Short mmCIF file of C-alpha atoms in Angstrom, two decimals:
data_model
loop_
_atom_site.label_atom_id
_atom_site.label_comp_id
_atom_site.label_asym_id
_atom_site.label_seq_id
_atom_site.Cartn_x
_atom_site.Cartn_y
_atom_site.Cartn_z
CA ALA A 1 208.85 -38.54 64.02
CA ASN A 2 207.52 -37.29 67.34
CA GLU A 3 210.32 -34.73 67.58
CA GLU A 4 209.59 -33.52 64.05
CA PHE A 5 205.88 -33.25 64.83
CA GLN A 6 206.61 -31.35 68.05
CA ALA A 7 208.96 -28.97 66.22
CA THR A 8 206.32 -28.33 63.54
CA THR A 9 203.69 -27.71 66.21
CA GLU A 10 205.92 -25.27 68.07
CA GLU A 11 206.71 -23.42 64.86
CA MET A 12 202.99 -23.10 64.08
CA GLU A 13 202.32 -21.82 67.59
CA ARG A 14 205.07 -19.22 67.25
CA GLY A 15 203.64 -18.15 63.89
CA ASN A 16 200.13 -17.85 65.35
CA ALA A 17 201.45 -15.83 68.29
CA TYR A 18 203.33 -13.52 65.93
CA ARG A 19 200.23 -12.96 63.77
CA GLN A 20 198.15 -12.27 66.87
CA THR A 21 200.70 -9.72 68.10
CA LEU A 22 200.60 -7.99 64.70
CA MET A 23 196.81 -7.82 64.76
CA ASP A 24 196.71 -6.47 68.31
CA THR A 25 199.27 -3.71 67.68
CA MET A 26 198.24 -2.50 64.20
CA ARG A 27 196.65 0.94 64.13
CA ASP A 28 194.67 0.28 60.93
CA ILE A 29 191.76 -2.02 60.20
CA PHE A 30 192.86 -5.64 59.85
CA MET A 31 190.70 -8.74 59.65
CA THR A 32 190.88 -12.32 58.45
CA THR A 33 188.22 -14.27 56.58
CA ASP A 34 187.43 -17.92 55.94
CA PRO A 35 187.45 -19.39 52.38
CA THR A 36 183.83 -18.28 51.85
CA GLY A 37 184.55 -14.62 52.62
CA ILE A 38 183.08 -14.60 56.14
CA ILE A 39 184.95 -12.49 58.73
CA ALA A 40 186.79 -14.81 61.12
CA GLU A 41 188.77 -12.38 63.27
CA VAL A 42 189.34 -8.62 63.67
CA ASN A 43 191.92 -6.54 65.49
CA PRO A 44 191.20 -3.92 68.18
CA ALA A 45 191.78 -1.06 65.70
CA THR A 46 188.90 -2.37 63.58
CA GLU A 47 186.55 -2.08 66.54
CA ARG A 48 187.84 1.40 67.38
CA ILE A 49 187.67 2.79 63.83
CA SER A 50 184.45 1.13 62.65
CA GLY A 51 182.48 1.61 65.86
CA TYR A 52 181.41 -2.05 65.82
CA ARG A 53 182.28 -4.64 68.46
CA ARG A 54 184.13 -7.83 67.53
CA GLU A 55 181.06 -9.99 68.10
CA GLU A 56 179.09 -7.82 65.67
CA LEU A 57 181.65 -8.31 62.89
CA VAL A 58 182.77 -11.93 63.21
CA GLY A 59 180.50 -14.15 61.14
CA GLN A 60 179.45 -11.35 58.76
CA PRO A 61 180.32 -11.25 55.03
CA PHE A 62 183.51 -9.25 54.40
CA ARG A 63 181.98 -7.77 51.23
CA GLN A 64 179.24 -6.21 53.31
CA PHE A 65 181.80 -4.55 55.57
CA ILE A 66 183.97 -3.02 52.82
CA MET A 67 181.05 -1.46 50.94
CA SER A 68 180.82 2.25 51.78
CA THR A 69 177.84 3.26 53.88
CA PRO A 70 175.83 6.16 52.40
CA LEU A 71 175.64 9.06 54.82
CA ARG A 72 173.56 12.21 54.46
CA VAL A 73 175.37 14.84 56.49
CA LEU A 74 174.94 18.55 57.15
CA ILE A 75 178.14 20.32 58.20
CA LEU A 76 178.01 23.58 60.14
CA GLU A 77 181.47 24.97 59.56
CA ASP A 78 182.82 28.33 58.38
CA ARG A 79 186.21 26.89 57.37
CA PRO A 80 186.09 24.77 54.19
CA ALA A 81 189.42 23.12 55.08
CA ASP A 82 188.02 21.87 58.41
CA ALA A 83 184.95 20.52 56.62
CA GLU A 84 187.21 18.65 54.21
CA LEU A 85 189.05 17.08 57.14
CA MET A 86 185.74 15.87 58.56
CA LEU A 87 184.80 14.36 55.20
CA TYR A 88 188.19 12.67 54.96
CA GLU A 89 187.69 11.00 58.35
CA LEU A 90 184.17 9.92 57.42
CA ARG A 91 185.41 8.30 54.20
CA ARG A 92 188.31 6.67 56.06
CA ALA A 93 185.75 5.12 58.42
CA GLY A 94 183.82 3.59 55.52
CA PHE A 95 181.15 6.22 54.91
CA ASP A 96 180.17 7.69 51.55
CA PRO A 97 178.97 11.17 52.55
CA ALA A 98 176.46 13.21 50.59
CA TRP A 99 177.05 16.55 52.25
CA GLN A 100 176.25 20.23 52.42
CA ARG A 101 178.25 22.87 54.30
CA VAL A 102 176.49 25.86 55.87
CA GLU A 103 177.67 28.63 58.18
CA THR A 104 174.62 30.81 58.87
CA GLU A 105 171.36 30.18 60.66
CA ALA A 106 169.33 30.90 57.52
CA ASP A 107 171.27 28.34 55.45
CA TYR A 108 171.08 25.83 58.29
CA LEU A 109 167.29 26.07 58.46
CA THR A 110 167.05 25.82 54.67
CA HIS A 111 168.96 22.52 54.67
CA LEU A 112 167.54 21.08 57.91
CA ASP A 113 165.94 17.96 56.44
CA PRO A 114 164.41 15.03 58.38
CA ALA A 115 166.18 12.68 55.94
CA LEU A 116 169.61 13.70 57.28
CA ASP A 117 171.61 10.97 59.01
CA VAL A 118 173.84 13.24 61.08
CA ILE A 119 174.72 16.88 61.72
CA LEU A 120 178.34 17.91 62.40
CA ALA A 121 178.70 21.34 63.95
CA ASP A 122 181.59 23.63 64.79
CA TYR A 123 180.99 24.97 68.30
CA THR A 124 181.30 28.59 67.33
CA MET A 125 181.29 30.52 64.03
CA PRO A 126 181.18 34.23 63.22
CA GLN A 127 177.43 34.17 62.47
CA PHE A 128 176.19 31.00 64.15
CA ASN A 129 177.00 28.44 66.85
CA ALA A 130 176.33 24.84 67.79
CA PRO A 131 174.13 25.44 70.87
CA ARG A 132 171.76 27.58 68.79
CA ALA A 133 171.73 24.97 66.01
CA LEU A 134 170.94 22.21 68.52
CA TYR A 135 168.09 24.28 69.96
CA LEU A 136 166.60 24.86 66.49
CA LEU A 137 166.85 21.15 65.72
CA GLN A 138 164.99 20.23 68.90
CA GLU A 139 162.45 23.01 68.39
CA ARG A 140 161.44 21.32 65.13
CA ASP A 141 161.26 17.95 66.91
CA LEU A 142 163.78 16.35 64.53
CA ASP A 143 165.62 13.27 65.78
CA ILE A 144 168.96 13.64 63.98
CA PRO A 145 172.26 12.82 65.75
CA PHE A 146 174.08 16.09 66.44
CA ILE A 147 177.86 15.94 66.93
CA ILE A 148 179.93 18.95 67.92
CA ALA A 149 183.50 19.49 66.73
CA THR A 150 185.47 22.27 68.34
CA GLY A 151 188.93 23.71 68.66
CA SER A 152 188.56 24.03 72.42
CA ILE A 153 185.76 23.55 74.91
CA GLY A 154 185.66 23.04 78.66
CA ASP A 155 184.67 19.62 79.99
CA GLU A 156 181.77 21.09 81.96
CA ARG A 157 180.31 22.82 78.91
CA ALA A 158 180.77 19.67 76.84
CA VAL A 159 178.86 17.61 79.42
CA GLU A 160 176.10 20.24 79.42
CA LEU A 161 175.76 20.01 75.64
CA VAL A 162 175.43 16.22 75.79
CA LYS A 163 172.80 16.60 78.52
CA GLU A 164 171.01 19.09 76.28
CA GLY A 165 170.81 16.51 73.51
CA ALA A 166 174.07 16.45 71.56
CA ALA A 167 175.07 12.90 70.59
CA ASP A 168 178.78 13.54 71.14
CA TYR A 169 181.56 16.12 70.99
CA LEU A 170 185.19 15.96 69.94
CA LEU A 171 188.16 18.22 69.54
CA LYS A 172 189.27 19.16 66.04
CA ASP A 173 192.81 17.99 66.74
CA ARG A 174 191.38 14.52 67.42
CA LEU A 175 189.17 14.09 64.36
CA ALA A 176 190.25 10.45 64.05
CA ARG A 177 187.44 9.87 66.56
CA LEU A 178 184.85 11.24 64.15
CA GLY A 179 184.14 8.03 62.22
CA PRO A 180 183.61 5.90 65.35
CA ALA A 181 181.57 8.70 66.95
CA VAL A 182 179.23 8.87 63.93
CA ALA A 183 178.95 5.07 63.78
CA HIS A 184 178.08 4.97 67.48
CA ALA A 185 175.53 7.78 67.16
CA LEU A 186 173.82 6.05 64.22
CA LYS A 187 173.72 2.78 66.13
CA GLU A 188 172.20 4.46 69.19
CA LYS A 189 169.56 6.12 67.02
CA ARG A 190 168.73 2.80 65.36
CA LEU A 191 168.30 1.11 68.74
CA HIS A 192 166.18 4.01 69.97
CA ASP A 193 163.96 3.84 66.88
CA GLU A 194 163.54 0.07 67.25
CA LYS A 195 162.61 0.45 70.92
CA ARG A 196 160.10 3.18 70.08
CA ARG A 197 158.51 1.02 67.36
CA ALA A 198 158.33 -1.96 69.72
CA GLU A 199 156.68 0.14 72.41
CA GLY A 200 154.23 1.47 69.83
CA ASN A 201 153.34 -2.05 68.68
CA TYR A 202 152.92 -3.20 72.28
CA SER A 203 150.71 -0.22 73.04
CA GLY A 204 148.59 -1.04 69.99
CA ILE A 205 148.13 -4.64 71.16
CA GLU A 206 146.99 -3.49 74.61
CA THR A 207 144.31 -1.21 73.15
#
């Protein structure tokens, strides 16, 4: 009986190790839930694609995770095909984008709305460019995450743009990073807004 129990235990351990290896090596989102639908475990790809850490997901309802997140996005891009690729990556990351594509400064200003969640901008276009768009955004004192997508850009210039206020930048041949980059930018904005509200409340108490 002891030998049978030991064999069963070893088989279960091998099965658990195999499942863990599968989870760790999968490139797509994979998670397990308990009988009530609460997330019990996630793989590294889930953290990378969703932009959330494991500890933020475990213990949350799975239904909440799989529901698409509405996203109001303005896309500065002169190539419709590139814009479609961005939208594809956003949807793959769990967003439901309500979007508008523009490629001129006039159209950009027309659609520059404080209600936007994020702005995605090609670095350079025939009639417009990302640095100018970022400047106009800041000139109007709008706090909207601004992410630059480009075919090629030097590291030094990319660092300068982030210092100037861009939330992130990525190369167009690595658009798989777009979903996590947007999720991270939205999270950072949420934390910044909460900190600003807390400081405002504290300031009000002092006065």
